[in-house]
Coordinates of C-alpha atoms and ligand atoms in Angstrom, one line a residue:
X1 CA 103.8 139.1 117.8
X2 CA 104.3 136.7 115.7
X3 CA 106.7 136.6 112.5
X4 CA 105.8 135.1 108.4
X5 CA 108.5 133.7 106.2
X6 CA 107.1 133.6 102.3
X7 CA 108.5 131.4 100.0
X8 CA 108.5 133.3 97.1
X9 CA 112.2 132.4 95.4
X10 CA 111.2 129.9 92.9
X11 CA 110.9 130.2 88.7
X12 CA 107.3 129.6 87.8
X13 CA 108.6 127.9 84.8
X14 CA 105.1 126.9 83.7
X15 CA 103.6 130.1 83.9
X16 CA 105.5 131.1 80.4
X17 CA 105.5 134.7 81.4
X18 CA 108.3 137.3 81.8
X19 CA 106.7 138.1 85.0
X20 CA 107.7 136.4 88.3
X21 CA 104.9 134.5 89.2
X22 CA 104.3 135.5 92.7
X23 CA 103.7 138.9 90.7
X24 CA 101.0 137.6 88.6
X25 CA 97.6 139.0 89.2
X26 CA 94.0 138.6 90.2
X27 CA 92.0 141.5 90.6
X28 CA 94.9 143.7 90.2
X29 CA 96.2 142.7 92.7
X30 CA 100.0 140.3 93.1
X31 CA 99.1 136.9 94.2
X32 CA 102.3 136.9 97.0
X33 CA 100.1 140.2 98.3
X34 CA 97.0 138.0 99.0
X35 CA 99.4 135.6 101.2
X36 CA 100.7 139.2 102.8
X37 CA 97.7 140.6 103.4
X38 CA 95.8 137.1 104.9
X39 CA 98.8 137.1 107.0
X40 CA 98.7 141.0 108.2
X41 CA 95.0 140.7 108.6
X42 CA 95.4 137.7 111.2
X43 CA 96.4 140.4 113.6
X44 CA 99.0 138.7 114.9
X45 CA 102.3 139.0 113.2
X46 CA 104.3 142.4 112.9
X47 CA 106.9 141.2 110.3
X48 CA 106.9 139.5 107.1
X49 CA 109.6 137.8 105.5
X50 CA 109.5 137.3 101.6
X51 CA 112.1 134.5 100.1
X52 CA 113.4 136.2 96.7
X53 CA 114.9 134.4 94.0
X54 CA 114.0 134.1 90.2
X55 CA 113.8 137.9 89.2
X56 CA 114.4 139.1 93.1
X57 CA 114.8 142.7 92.2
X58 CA 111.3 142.5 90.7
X59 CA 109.7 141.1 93.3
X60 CA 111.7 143.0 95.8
X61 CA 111.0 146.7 94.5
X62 CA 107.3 145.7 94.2
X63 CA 107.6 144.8 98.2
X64 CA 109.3 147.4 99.5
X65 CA 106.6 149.8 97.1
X66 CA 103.2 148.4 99.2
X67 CA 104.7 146.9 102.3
X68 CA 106.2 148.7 105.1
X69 CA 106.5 145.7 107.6
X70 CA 107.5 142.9 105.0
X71 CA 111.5 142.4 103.4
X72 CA 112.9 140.6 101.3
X73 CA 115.5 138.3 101.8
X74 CA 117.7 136.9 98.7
X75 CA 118.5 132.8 98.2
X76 CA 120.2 132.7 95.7
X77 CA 120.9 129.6 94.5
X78 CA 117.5 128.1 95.6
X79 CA 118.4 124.6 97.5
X80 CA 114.7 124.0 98.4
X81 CA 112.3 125.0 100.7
X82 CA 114.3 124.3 104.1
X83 CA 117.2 126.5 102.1
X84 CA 115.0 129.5 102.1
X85 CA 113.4 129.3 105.1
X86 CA 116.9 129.3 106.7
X87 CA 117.7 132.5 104.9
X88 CA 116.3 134.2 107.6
X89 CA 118.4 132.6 110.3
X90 CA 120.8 135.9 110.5
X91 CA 117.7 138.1 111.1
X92 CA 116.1 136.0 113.8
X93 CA 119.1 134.8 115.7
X94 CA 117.5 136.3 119.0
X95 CA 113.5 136.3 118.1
X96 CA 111.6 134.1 120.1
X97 CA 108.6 133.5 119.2
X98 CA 106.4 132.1 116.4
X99 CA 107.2 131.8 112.7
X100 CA 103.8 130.6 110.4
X101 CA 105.8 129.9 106.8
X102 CA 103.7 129.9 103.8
X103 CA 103.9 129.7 99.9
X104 CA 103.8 133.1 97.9
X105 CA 101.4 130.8 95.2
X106 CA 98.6 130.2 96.4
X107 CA 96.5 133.8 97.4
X108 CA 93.8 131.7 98.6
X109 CA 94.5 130.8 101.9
X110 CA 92.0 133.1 104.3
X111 CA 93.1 135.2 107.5
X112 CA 90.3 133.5 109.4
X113 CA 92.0 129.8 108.7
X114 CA 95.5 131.0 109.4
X115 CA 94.2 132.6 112.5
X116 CA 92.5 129.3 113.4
X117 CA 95.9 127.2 112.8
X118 CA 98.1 129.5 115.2
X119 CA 95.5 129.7 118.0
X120 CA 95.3 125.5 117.9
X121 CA 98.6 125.5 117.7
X122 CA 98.8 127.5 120.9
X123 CA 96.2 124.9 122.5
X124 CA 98.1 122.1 121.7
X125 CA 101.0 124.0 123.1
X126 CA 102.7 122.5 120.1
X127 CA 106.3 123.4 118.4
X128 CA 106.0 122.3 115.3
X129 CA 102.4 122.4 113.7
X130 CA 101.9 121.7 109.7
X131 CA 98.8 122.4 107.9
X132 CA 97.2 119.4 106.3
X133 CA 94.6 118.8 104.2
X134 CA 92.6 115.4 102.6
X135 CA 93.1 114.8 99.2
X136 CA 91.0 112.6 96.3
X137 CA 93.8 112.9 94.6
X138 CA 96.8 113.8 96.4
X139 CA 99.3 113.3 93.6
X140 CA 102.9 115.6 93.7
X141 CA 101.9 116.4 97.0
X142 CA 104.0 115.5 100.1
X143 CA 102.1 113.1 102.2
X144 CA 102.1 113.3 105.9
X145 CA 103.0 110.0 107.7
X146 CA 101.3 109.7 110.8
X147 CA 102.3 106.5 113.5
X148 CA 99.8 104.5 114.9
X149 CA 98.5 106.6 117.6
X150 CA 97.7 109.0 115.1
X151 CA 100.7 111.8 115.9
X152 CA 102.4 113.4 112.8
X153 CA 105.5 111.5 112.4
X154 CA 107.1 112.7 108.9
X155 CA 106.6 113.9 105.5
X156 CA 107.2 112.0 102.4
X157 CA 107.8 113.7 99.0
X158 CA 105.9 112.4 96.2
X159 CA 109.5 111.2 94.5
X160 CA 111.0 109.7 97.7
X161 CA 107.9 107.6 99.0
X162 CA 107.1 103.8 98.8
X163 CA 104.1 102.9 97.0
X164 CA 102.4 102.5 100.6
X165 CA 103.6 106.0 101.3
X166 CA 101.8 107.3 97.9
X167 CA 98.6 105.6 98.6
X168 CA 98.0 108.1 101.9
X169 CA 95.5 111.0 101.0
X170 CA 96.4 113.6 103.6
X171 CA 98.2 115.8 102.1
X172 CA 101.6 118.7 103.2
X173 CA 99.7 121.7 102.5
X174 CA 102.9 123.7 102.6
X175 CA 101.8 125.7 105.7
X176 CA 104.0 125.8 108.9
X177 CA 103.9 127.2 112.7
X178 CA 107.3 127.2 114.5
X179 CA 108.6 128.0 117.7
X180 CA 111.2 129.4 116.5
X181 CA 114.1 129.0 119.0
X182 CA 113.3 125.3 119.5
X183 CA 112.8 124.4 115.3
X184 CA 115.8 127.0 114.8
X185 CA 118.7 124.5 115.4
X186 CA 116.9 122.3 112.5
X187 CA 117.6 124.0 109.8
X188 CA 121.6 123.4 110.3
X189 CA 120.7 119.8 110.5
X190 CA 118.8 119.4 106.9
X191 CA 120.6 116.9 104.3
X192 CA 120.4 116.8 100.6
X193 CA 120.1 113.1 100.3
X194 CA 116.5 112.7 99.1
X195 CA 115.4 112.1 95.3
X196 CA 115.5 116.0 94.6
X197 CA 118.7 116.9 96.2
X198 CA 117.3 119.5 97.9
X199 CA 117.3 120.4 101.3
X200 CA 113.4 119.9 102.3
X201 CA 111.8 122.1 104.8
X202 CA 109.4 118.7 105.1
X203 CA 112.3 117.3 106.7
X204 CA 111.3 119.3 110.3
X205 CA 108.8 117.0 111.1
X206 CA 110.8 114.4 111.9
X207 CA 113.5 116.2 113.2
X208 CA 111.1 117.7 115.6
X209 CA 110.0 114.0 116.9
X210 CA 113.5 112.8 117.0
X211 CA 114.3 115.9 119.2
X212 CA 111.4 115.3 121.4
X213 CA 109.3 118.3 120.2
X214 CA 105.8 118.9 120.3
X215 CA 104.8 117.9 116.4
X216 CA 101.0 118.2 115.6
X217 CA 98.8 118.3 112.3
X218 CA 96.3 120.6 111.5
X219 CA 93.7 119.8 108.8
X220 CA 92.2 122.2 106.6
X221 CA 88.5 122.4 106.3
X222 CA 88.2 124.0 102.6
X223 CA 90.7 122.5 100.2
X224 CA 90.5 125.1 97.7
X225 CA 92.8 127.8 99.9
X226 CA 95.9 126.1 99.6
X227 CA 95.2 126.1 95.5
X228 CA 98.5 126.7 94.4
X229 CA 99.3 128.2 91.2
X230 CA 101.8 127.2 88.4
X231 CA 100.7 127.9 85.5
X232 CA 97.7 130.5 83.6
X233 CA 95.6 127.9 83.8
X234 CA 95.6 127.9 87.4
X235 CA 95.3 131.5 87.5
X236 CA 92.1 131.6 85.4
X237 CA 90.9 129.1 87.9
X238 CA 91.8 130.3 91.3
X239 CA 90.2 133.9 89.9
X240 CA 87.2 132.0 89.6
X241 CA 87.2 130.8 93.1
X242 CA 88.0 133.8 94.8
X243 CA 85.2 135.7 92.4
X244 CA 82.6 132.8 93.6
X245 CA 84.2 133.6 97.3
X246 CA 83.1 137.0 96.7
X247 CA 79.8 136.5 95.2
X248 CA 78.5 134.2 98.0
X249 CA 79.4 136.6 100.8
X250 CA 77.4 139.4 98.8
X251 CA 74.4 136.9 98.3
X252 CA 74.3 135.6 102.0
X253 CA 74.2 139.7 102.5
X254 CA 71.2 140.2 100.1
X255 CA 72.6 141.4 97.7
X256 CA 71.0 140.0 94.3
X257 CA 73.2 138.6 91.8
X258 CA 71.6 136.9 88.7
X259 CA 74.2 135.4 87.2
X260 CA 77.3 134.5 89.3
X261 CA 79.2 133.0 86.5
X262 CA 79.2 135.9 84.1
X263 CA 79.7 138.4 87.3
X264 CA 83.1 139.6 88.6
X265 CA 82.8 141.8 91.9
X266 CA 86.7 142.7 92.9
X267 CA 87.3 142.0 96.7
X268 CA 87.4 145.3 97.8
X269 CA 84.0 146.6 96.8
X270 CA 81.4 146.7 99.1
X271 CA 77.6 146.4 98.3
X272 CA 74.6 147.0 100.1
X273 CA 71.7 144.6 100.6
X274 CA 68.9 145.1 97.8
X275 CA 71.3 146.0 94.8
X276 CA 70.5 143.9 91.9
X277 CA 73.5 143.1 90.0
X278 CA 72.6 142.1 86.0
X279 CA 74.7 139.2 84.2
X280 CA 78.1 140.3 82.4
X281 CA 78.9 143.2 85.3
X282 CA 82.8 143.5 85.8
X283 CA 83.6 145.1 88.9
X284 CA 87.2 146.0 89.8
X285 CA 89.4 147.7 92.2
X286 CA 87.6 149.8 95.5
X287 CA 84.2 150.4 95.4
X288 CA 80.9 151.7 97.6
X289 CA 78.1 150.3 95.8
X290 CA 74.5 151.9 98.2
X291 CA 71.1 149.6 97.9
X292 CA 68.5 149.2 95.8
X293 CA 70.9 150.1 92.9
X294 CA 70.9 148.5 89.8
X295 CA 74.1 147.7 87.9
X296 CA 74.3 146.0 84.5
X297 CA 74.0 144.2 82.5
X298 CA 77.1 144.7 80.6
X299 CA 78.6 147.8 83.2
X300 CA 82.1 148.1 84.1
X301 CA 83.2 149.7 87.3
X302 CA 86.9 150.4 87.3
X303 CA 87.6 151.5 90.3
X304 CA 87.3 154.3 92.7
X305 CA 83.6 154.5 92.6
X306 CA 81.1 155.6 94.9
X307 CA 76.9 154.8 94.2
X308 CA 74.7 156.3 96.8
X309 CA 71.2 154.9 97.0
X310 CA 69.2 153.6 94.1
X311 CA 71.8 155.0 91.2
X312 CA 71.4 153.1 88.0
X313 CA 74.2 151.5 86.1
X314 CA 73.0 150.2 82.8
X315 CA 74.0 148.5 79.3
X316 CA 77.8 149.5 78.5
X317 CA 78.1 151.9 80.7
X318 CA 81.9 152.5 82.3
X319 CA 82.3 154.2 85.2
X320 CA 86.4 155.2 87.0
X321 CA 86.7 157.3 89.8
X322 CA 83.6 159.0 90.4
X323 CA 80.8 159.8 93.2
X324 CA 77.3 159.5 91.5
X325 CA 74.3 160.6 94.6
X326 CA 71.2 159.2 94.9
X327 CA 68.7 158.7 92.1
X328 CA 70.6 159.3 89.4
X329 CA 70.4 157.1 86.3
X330 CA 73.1 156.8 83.2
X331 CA 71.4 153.5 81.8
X332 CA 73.1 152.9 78.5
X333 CA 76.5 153.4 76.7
X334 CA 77.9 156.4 78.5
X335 CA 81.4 156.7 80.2
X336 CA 81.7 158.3 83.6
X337 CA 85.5 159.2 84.4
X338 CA 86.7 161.1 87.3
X339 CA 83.7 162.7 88.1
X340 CA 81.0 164.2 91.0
X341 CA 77.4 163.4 90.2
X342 CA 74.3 165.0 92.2
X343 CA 70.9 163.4 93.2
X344 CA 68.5 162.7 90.7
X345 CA 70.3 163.2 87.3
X346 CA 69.5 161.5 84.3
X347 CA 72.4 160.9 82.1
X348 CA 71.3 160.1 78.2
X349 CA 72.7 157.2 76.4
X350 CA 76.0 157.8 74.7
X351 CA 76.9 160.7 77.4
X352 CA 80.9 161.3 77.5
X353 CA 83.2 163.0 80.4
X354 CA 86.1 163.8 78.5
X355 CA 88.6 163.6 81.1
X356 CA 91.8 163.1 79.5
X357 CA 93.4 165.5 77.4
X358 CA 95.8 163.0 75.6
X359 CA 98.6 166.1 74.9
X360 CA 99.0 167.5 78.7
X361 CA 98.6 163.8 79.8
X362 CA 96.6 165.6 82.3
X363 CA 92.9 164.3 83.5
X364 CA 90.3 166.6 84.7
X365 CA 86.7 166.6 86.4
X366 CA 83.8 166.6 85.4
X367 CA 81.0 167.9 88.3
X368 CA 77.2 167.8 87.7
X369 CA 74.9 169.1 90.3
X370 CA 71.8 167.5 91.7
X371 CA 68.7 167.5 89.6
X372 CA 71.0 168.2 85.6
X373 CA 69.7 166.2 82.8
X374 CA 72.1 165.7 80.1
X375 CA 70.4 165.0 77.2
X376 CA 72.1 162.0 75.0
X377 CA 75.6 161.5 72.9
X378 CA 76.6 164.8 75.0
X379 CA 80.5 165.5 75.5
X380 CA 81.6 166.7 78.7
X381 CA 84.9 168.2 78.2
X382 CA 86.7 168.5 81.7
X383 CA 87.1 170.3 83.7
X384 CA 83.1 171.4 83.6
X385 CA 80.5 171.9 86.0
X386 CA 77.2 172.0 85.3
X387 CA 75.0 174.0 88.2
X388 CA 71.6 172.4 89.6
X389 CA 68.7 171.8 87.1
X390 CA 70.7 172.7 84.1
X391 CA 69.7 170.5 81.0
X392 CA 72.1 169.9 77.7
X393 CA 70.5 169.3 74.7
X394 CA 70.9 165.9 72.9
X395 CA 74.3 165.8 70.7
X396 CA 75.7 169.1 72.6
X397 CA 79.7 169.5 73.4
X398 CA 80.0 171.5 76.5
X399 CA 83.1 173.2 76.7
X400 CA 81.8 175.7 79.5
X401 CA 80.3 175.5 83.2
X402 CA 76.6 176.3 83.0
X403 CA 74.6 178.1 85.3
X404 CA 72.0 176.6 87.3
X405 CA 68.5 175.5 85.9
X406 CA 69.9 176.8 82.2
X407 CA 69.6 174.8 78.9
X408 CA 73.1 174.6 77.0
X409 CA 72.7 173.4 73.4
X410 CA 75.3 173.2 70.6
X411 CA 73.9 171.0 68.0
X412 CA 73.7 172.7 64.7
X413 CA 69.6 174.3 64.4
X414 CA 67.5 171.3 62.2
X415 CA 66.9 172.0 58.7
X416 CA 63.9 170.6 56.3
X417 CA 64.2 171.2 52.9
X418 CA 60.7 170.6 52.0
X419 CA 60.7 167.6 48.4
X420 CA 64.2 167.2 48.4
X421 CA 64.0 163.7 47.6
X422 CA 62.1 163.9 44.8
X423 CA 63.6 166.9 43.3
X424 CA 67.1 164.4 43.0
X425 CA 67.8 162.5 40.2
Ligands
UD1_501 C1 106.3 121.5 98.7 C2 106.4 120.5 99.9 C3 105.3 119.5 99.8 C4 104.0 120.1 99.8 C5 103.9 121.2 98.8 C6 102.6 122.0 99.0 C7 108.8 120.5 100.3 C8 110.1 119.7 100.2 N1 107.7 119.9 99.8 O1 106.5 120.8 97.6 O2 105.5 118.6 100.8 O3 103.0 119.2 99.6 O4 105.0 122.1 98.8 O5 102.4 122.9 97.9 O6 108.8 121.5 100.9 N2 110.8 127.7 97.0 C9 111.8 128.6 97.3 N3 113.1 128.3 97.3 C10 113.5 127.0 97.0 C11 112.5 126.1 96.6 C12 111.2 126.5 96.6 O7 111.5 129.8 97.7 O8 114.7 126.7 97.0 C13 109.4 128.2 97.0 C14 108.7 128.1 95.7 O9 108.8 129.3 95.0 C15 107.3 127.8 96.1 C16 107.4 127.0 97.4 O10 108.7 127.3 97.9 O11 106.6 128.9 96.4 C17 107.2 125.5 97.3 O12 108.2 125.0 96.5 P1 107.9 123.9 95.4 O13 109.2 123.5 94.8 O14 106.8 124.2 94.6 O15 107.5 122.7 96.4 P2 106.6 121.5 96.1 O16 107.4 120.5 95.2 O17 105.3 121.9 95.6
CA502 CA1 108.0 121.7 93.0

């Protein structure tokens, strides 16, 4: 099994934010856990090893809170990348095997590619093996020097390399695989004297060759999953990829999405083929979505929800934690919280589950049988249940469980006070 180092200690100055970047979100979700998570779902490593820094203890009680085999290790100050990579020397004095290091920035990179870069690093029975990737524009970038037979010979920082040097497009993408008993002895050899100062983990490459290490070059297929980000703007933008990630793989299977660019699906919700998804649909956190539903437009899934077959979503309608069966419709302005909703219900517009009580803090459920029609701007104060085939009148606030196939009504009898109008004024 194979090992991760994260390099997670820098500041994120640009991101103007009191939170550490790595901690920043998309989908709810903290962008160093997208570089976790691509790495744990590879299959092949058991421990990860997350560089801490700028606000460590943030970033450190947030690992040790969702990850059981990653750790943090402190550099502090932060010399550069070789600096923090070597803060893991006293834990791996004895490990021998391999070592992928990647950036805690950029949540795009894919299981699937890092998969693909160990397994042709293990066919080139190489030591050393950097991810690469070809650049229009490869500006800031480290560029990888390559000799004339066409090995990997070096790296070159943006600030230390020639003119000649910055007119090479392949790119350091900032991914490594190591053997990690023959790199090891590298990281005591690193020097400062570059135009940084720093000691830079780029700097393997050629110790590799001068030690007579296999050194090879992987290049990246899709540019857009070593996206780094450094600042919001780059966050609004690698959300978008990931979102047009995510709609794709639910188009190619069938489901229909009418307007990808107004439609956010998180990456944990699963859809069925022949659910029709309507423009300006927000999607977050875990969700079952059956087929042939329709969702939107305008509907908010929060989280935590479960559609069966052919369950209508409409205009402005929120749903949170909630099972709605088969069948069942709420199609306009109604909020569904922490609920269990049966086959073939209609909820009216306007319908509310009350499920928070605001002075116990406490939230409650709300459980409606198969077959209930709940007739429109109802309140459901939780915890309720309403039995099979009851009906609620329009404008009702149901405070009680009602039996099954039973009308519950609370709206104040209709009056009509026959020439009102004209007896006024
Ligand atoms: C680095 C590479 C460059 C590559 C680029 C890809 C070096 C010297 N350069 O440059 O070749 O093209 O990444 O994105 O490695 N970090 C620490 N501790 C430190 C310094 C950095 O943990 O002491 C972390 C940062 O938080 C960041 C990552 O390492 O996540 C990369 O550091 P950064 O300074 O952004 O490197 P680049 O200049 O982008
Ligand atoms: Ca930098």
């Amino acid at each position: 099994m194979l090992k991760s180092v994260i390099l997670a200690a820098g500041k994120g100055t640009r991101m103007k934010s009191e939170t550490p970047k790595v901690l920043h979100e998309i989908f709810n979700k903290a962008l160093v856990s997208y570089v976790i998570d691509a790495v744990n779902n590879t299959g092949l490593a058991d421990e990860n090893f997350v560089i801490v820094g700028h606000q460590a203890e943030r970033v450190e009680e947030y690992i040790k809170l969702n990850y059981d085999n990653a750790k943090t290790v402190l550099q502090s100050p932060q010399l550069g990348t070789g600096h923090a990579v070597s803060m893991v020397l006293p834990y791996l004095k004895d490990f021998d095997g391999e070592v992928v290091i990647l950036c805690g920035d950029t949540p795009l990179i894919t299981s699937e590619t890092l998969k693909e870069f160990v397994e042709y690093h293990r066919e080139k029975k190489s030591d050393l093996t950097v991810m690469s990737a070809i650049f229009n524009n490869p500006t800031n970038y480290g560029r990888i020097v390559r000799s004339a037979d066409g090995m990997v010979s070096s790296i070159v920082e943006e600030k230390d390399a020639t003119q000649e040097q910055k007119a090479i497009n392949e790119i350091n993408a900032g991914i490594y695989c190591i053997n990690w008993q023959k790199v090891m002895p590298a990281f005591n050899d690193l020097k400062t004297n570059n135009a940084q100062g720093e000691y830079y983990l780029t700097d393997i490459i050629k110790w590799g060759n001068e030690n007579n290490l296999s050194v090879n070059g992987y290049i990246l297929k899709d540019n857009n999953e070593i996206f780094g980000i450094n600042s919001k703007v780059n966050l609004a933008e690698a959300t978008k990829m990931l979102n047009s990630r995510i709609i794709n793989k639910h188009l190619i299977n069938g489901v229909t999405i009418i307007d990808p660019a107004t439609t956010w699906i998180s990456p944990e919700t699963e859809i069925q083929p022949d659910t029709i998804i309507y423009p300006s649909t927000y999607i977050e956190g875990k969700n079952i979505i059956g087929k042939h539903c329709k969702i939107g437009p305008f509907a908010h899934l929060r989280g935590d929800v479960i559609l069966e077959d052919y369950v209508k979503i409409g205009n402005f309608v929120e749903v949170k934690k909630a099972i709605i069966k088969s069948h069942t419709n709420a199609c306009h302005l109604t909020y569904i919280g922490d609920s269990e909703i049966g086959s073939n219900v209609n909820i009216g517009a306007g319908t509310i589950t009350a499920n928070y009580n605001p002075l116990t803090k406490e939230k409650s459920k709300t459980i409606i049988k198969d077959n209930v029609k709940i007739g429109s701007n109802s309140v459901l104060v939780a915890p309720v249940t309403v039995e099979e085939g009851a009906n609620v009148g329009a404008l009702s606030v149901i405070t009680k469980n009602i039996q099954e196939w039973s009308l519950a009504i609370t709206r104040a009898p209709m009056r009509v006070i026959e020439g009102w109008v004209k007896k006024q004024g």
